[in-house]
Amino acid sequence: MAREYQAIIAYVVYSQVLKGAEYMNIAGELEKHAAEELSHALVLSNQIDYLGGMPVVQPKPVRTSEKAKEMLQFDLNNETETIRNYRDRIRQCEALGEFAMAEHIREILMDEQDHQIALATALGIDTPKNS
Ligand SMILES: [Fe+2]
Ligand SMILES: [Fe+2]
């Protein structure tokens, strides 16, 4: 949850402050990511409630930078970490027999992988390998 809030905030801000003609395409893309991260937070909140938990209300801290490249790199690092975490959560869901929850997380994971690819492409680098 905290990482999804972090992602919402980062994409809301970065999509608007990113400067430079070469980054205009990705800025529009980041705006779409912001909306997708919000939908992830809603799915997670629903699933945490289903498990009898209380969703956290604090985001992980969001780093800012004057440099477009650095902002995109922060996003990319966060997505890579998020993907690693969701892969673990899917394994845990399946071990517990929570197959529907695993499906919800798989759908989120597909978006996160798209986000990761979009950011790596904008940075002109290879998509990081996840463990
Ligand atoms: Fe997300
Ligand atoms: Fe994402």
Short mmCIF file of C-alpha atoms and ligand atoms in Angstrom, two decimals:
data_model
loop_
_atom_site.label_atom_id
_atom_site.label_comp_id
_atom_site.label_asym_id
_atom_site.label_seq_id
_atom_site.Cartn_x
_atom_site.Cartn_y
_atom_site.Cartn_z
CA MET A 1 0.00 0.00 0.00
CA ALA A 2 2.72 2.45 1.04
CA ARG A 3 4.57 1.81 -2.22
CA GLU A 4 1.39 2.33 -4.27
CA TYR A 5 0.76 5.68 -2.52
CA GLN A 6 4.37 6.59 -3.20
CA ALA A 7 3.88 5.72 -6.88
CA ILE A 8 0.67 7.79 -7.15
CA ILE A 9 2.39 10.85 -5.68
CA ALA A 10 5.53 10.44 -7.77
CA TYR A 11 3.59 10.06 -11.04
CA VAL A 12 1.22 12.94 -10.26
CA VAL A 13 4.18 15.26 -9.68
CA TYR A 14 6.72 13.94 -12.19
CA SER A 15 4.21 13.87 -15.06
CA GLN A 16 3.69 17.62 -14.66
CA VAL A 17 7.20 18.85 -13.87
CA LEU A 18 9.19 16.77 -16.36
CA LYS A 19 10.88 19.22 -18.75
CA GLY A 20 12.50 18.72 -22.13
CA ALA A 21 11.13 17.96 -25.59
CA GLU A 22 12.57 14.43 -25.51
CA TYR A 23 10.51 13.64 -22.41
CA MET A 24 7.08 14.85 -23.55
CA ASN A 25 5.88 11.40 -24.61
CA ILE A 26 6.88 9.84 -21.33
CA ALA A 27 5.25 12.70 -19.37
CA GLY A 28 1.89 11.75 -20.91
CA GLU A 29 2.63 8.12 -20.13
CA LEU A 30 3.40 8.95 -16.48
CA GLU A 31 0.02 10.64 -16.17
CA LYS A 32 -1.62 7.33 -17.16
CA HIS A 33 0.58 5.50 -14.66
CA ALA A 34 -0.74 7.78 -11.89
CA ALA A 35 -4.32 6.63 -12.57
CA GLU A 36 -3.25 2.97 -12.73
CA GLU A 37 -1.40 3.24 -9.41
CA LEU A 38 -4.59 4.62 -7.84
CA SER A 39 -6.55 1.64 -9.11
CA HIS A 40 -3.87 -0.68 -7.64
CA ALA A 41 -4.20 1.04 -4.26
CA LEU A 42 -7.98 0.47 -4.36
CA VAL A 43 -7.59 -3.24 -5.20
CA LEU A 44 -5.01 -3.71 -2.45
CA SER A 45 -7.09 -1.84 0.09
CA ASN A 46 -10.01 -4.13 -0.74
CA GLN A 47 -7.86 -7.25 -0.42
CA ILE A 48 -6.28 -6.14 2.86
CA ASP A 49 -9.77 -5.53 4.26
CA TYR A 50 -10.82 -8.98 3.05
CA LEU A 51 -7.92 -10.42 5.05
CA GLY A 52 -9.15 -8.51 8.11
CA GLY A 53 -6.31 -5.99 8.05
CA MET A 54 -6.29 -2.22 8.11
CA PRO A 55 -4.52 -0.62 5.11
CA VAL A 56 -1.66 1.71 6.04
CA VAL A 57 -2.20 5.40 5.36
CA GLN A 58 1.40 6.60 4.99
CA PRO A 59 3.22 6.60 1.66
CA LYS A 60 6.88 5.65 1.35
CA PRO A 61 8.84 8.88 0.87
CA VAL A 62 8.99 10.31 -2.66
CA ARG A 63 12.30 11.71 -3.90
CA THR A 64 12.36 14.72 -6.18
CA SER A 65 14.99 16.09 -8.52
CA GLU A 66 15.50 18.99 -10.88
CA LYS A 67 16.77 16.52 -13.45
CA ALA A 68 14.30 14.62 -15.63
CA LYS A 69 16.65 11.68 -15.92
CA GLU A 70 16.94 11.32 -12.15
CA MET A 71 13.17 11.43 -11.67
CA LEU A 72 12.72 8.67 -14.24
CA GLN A 73 15.48 6.66 -12.58
CA PHE A 74 13.80 6.97 -9.14
CA ASP A 75 10.55 5.73 -10.71
CA LEU A 76 12.32 2.87 -12.42
CA ASN A 77 14.04 1.76 -9.20
CA ASN A 78 10.72 1.87 -7.34
CA GLU A 79 8.92 -0.14 -10.02
CA THR A 80 11.67 -2.76 -9.98
CA GLU A 81 11.40 -3.12 -6.21
CA THR A 82 7.58 -3.21 -6.42
CA ILE A 83 7.71 -5.96 -9.04
CA ARG A 84 10.02 -8.01 -6.82
CA ASN A 85 7.60 -7.59 -3.91
CA TYR A 86 4.51 -8.51 -5.93
CA ARG A 87 6.18 -11.66 -7.24
CA ASP A 88 6.78 -12.68 -3.62
CA ARG A 89 3.16 -11.83 -2.70
CA ILE A 90 1.85 -14.01 -5.56
CA ARG A 91 3.92 -16.95 -4.34
CA GLN A 92 2.63 -16.37 -0.81
CA CYS A 93 -1.00 -16.13 -1.99
CA GLU A 94 -0.69 -19.40 -3.87
CA ALA A 95 0.95 -21.14 -0.90
CA LEU A 96 -2.05 -20.05 1.21
CA GLY A 97 -4.59 -21.13 -1.40
CA GLU A 98 -5.63 -17.49 -1.99
CA PHE A 99 -5.87 -17.99 -5.75
CA ALA A 100 -8.26 -15.11 -6.49
CA MET A 101 -6.01 -12.72 -4.59
CA ALA A 102 -3.05 -14.05 -6.56
CA GLU A 103 -4.97 -13.17 -9.76
CA HIS A 104 -5.63 -9.63 -8.56
CA ILE A 105 -1.95 -9.19 -7.84
CA ARG A 106 -0.99 -10.71 -11.20
CA GLU A 107 -3.07 -8.04 -12.93
CA ILE A 108 -1.33 -5.34 -10.92
CA LEU A 109 2.03 -6.95 -11.71
CA MET A 110 1.30 -6.74 -15.46
CA ASP A 111 0.80 -2.97 -15.13
CA GLU A 112 3.98 -2.58 -13.06
CA GLN A 113 5.98 -4.43 -15.69
CA ASP A 114 4.54 -2.10 -18.36
CA HIS A 115 5.54 0.87 -16.20
CA GLN A 116 9.03 -0.52 -15.77
CA ILE A 117 9.44 -1.05 -19.52
CA ALA A 118 8.13 2.47 -20.34
CA LEU A 119 10.60 4.05 -17.91
CA ALA A 120 13.57 2.00 -19.07
CA THR A 121 12.71 2.82 -22.69
CA ALA A 122 12.48 6.55 -21.91
CA LEU A 123 15.89 6.33 -20.22
CA GLY A 124 17.27 4.41 -23.19
CA ILE A 125 18.40 1.49 -21.05
CA ASP A 126 17.57 -2.21 -20.78
CA THR A 127 14.71 -3.23 -18.51
CA PRO A 128 16.28 -4.27 -15.19
CA LYS A 129 16.29 -7.96 -14.45
CA ASN A 130 14.11 -8.94 -11.51
CA SER A 131 15.01 -11.80 -9.26
FE FE B 1 1.06 0.04 -8.67
FE FE B 2 3.78 1.14 -11.33
#
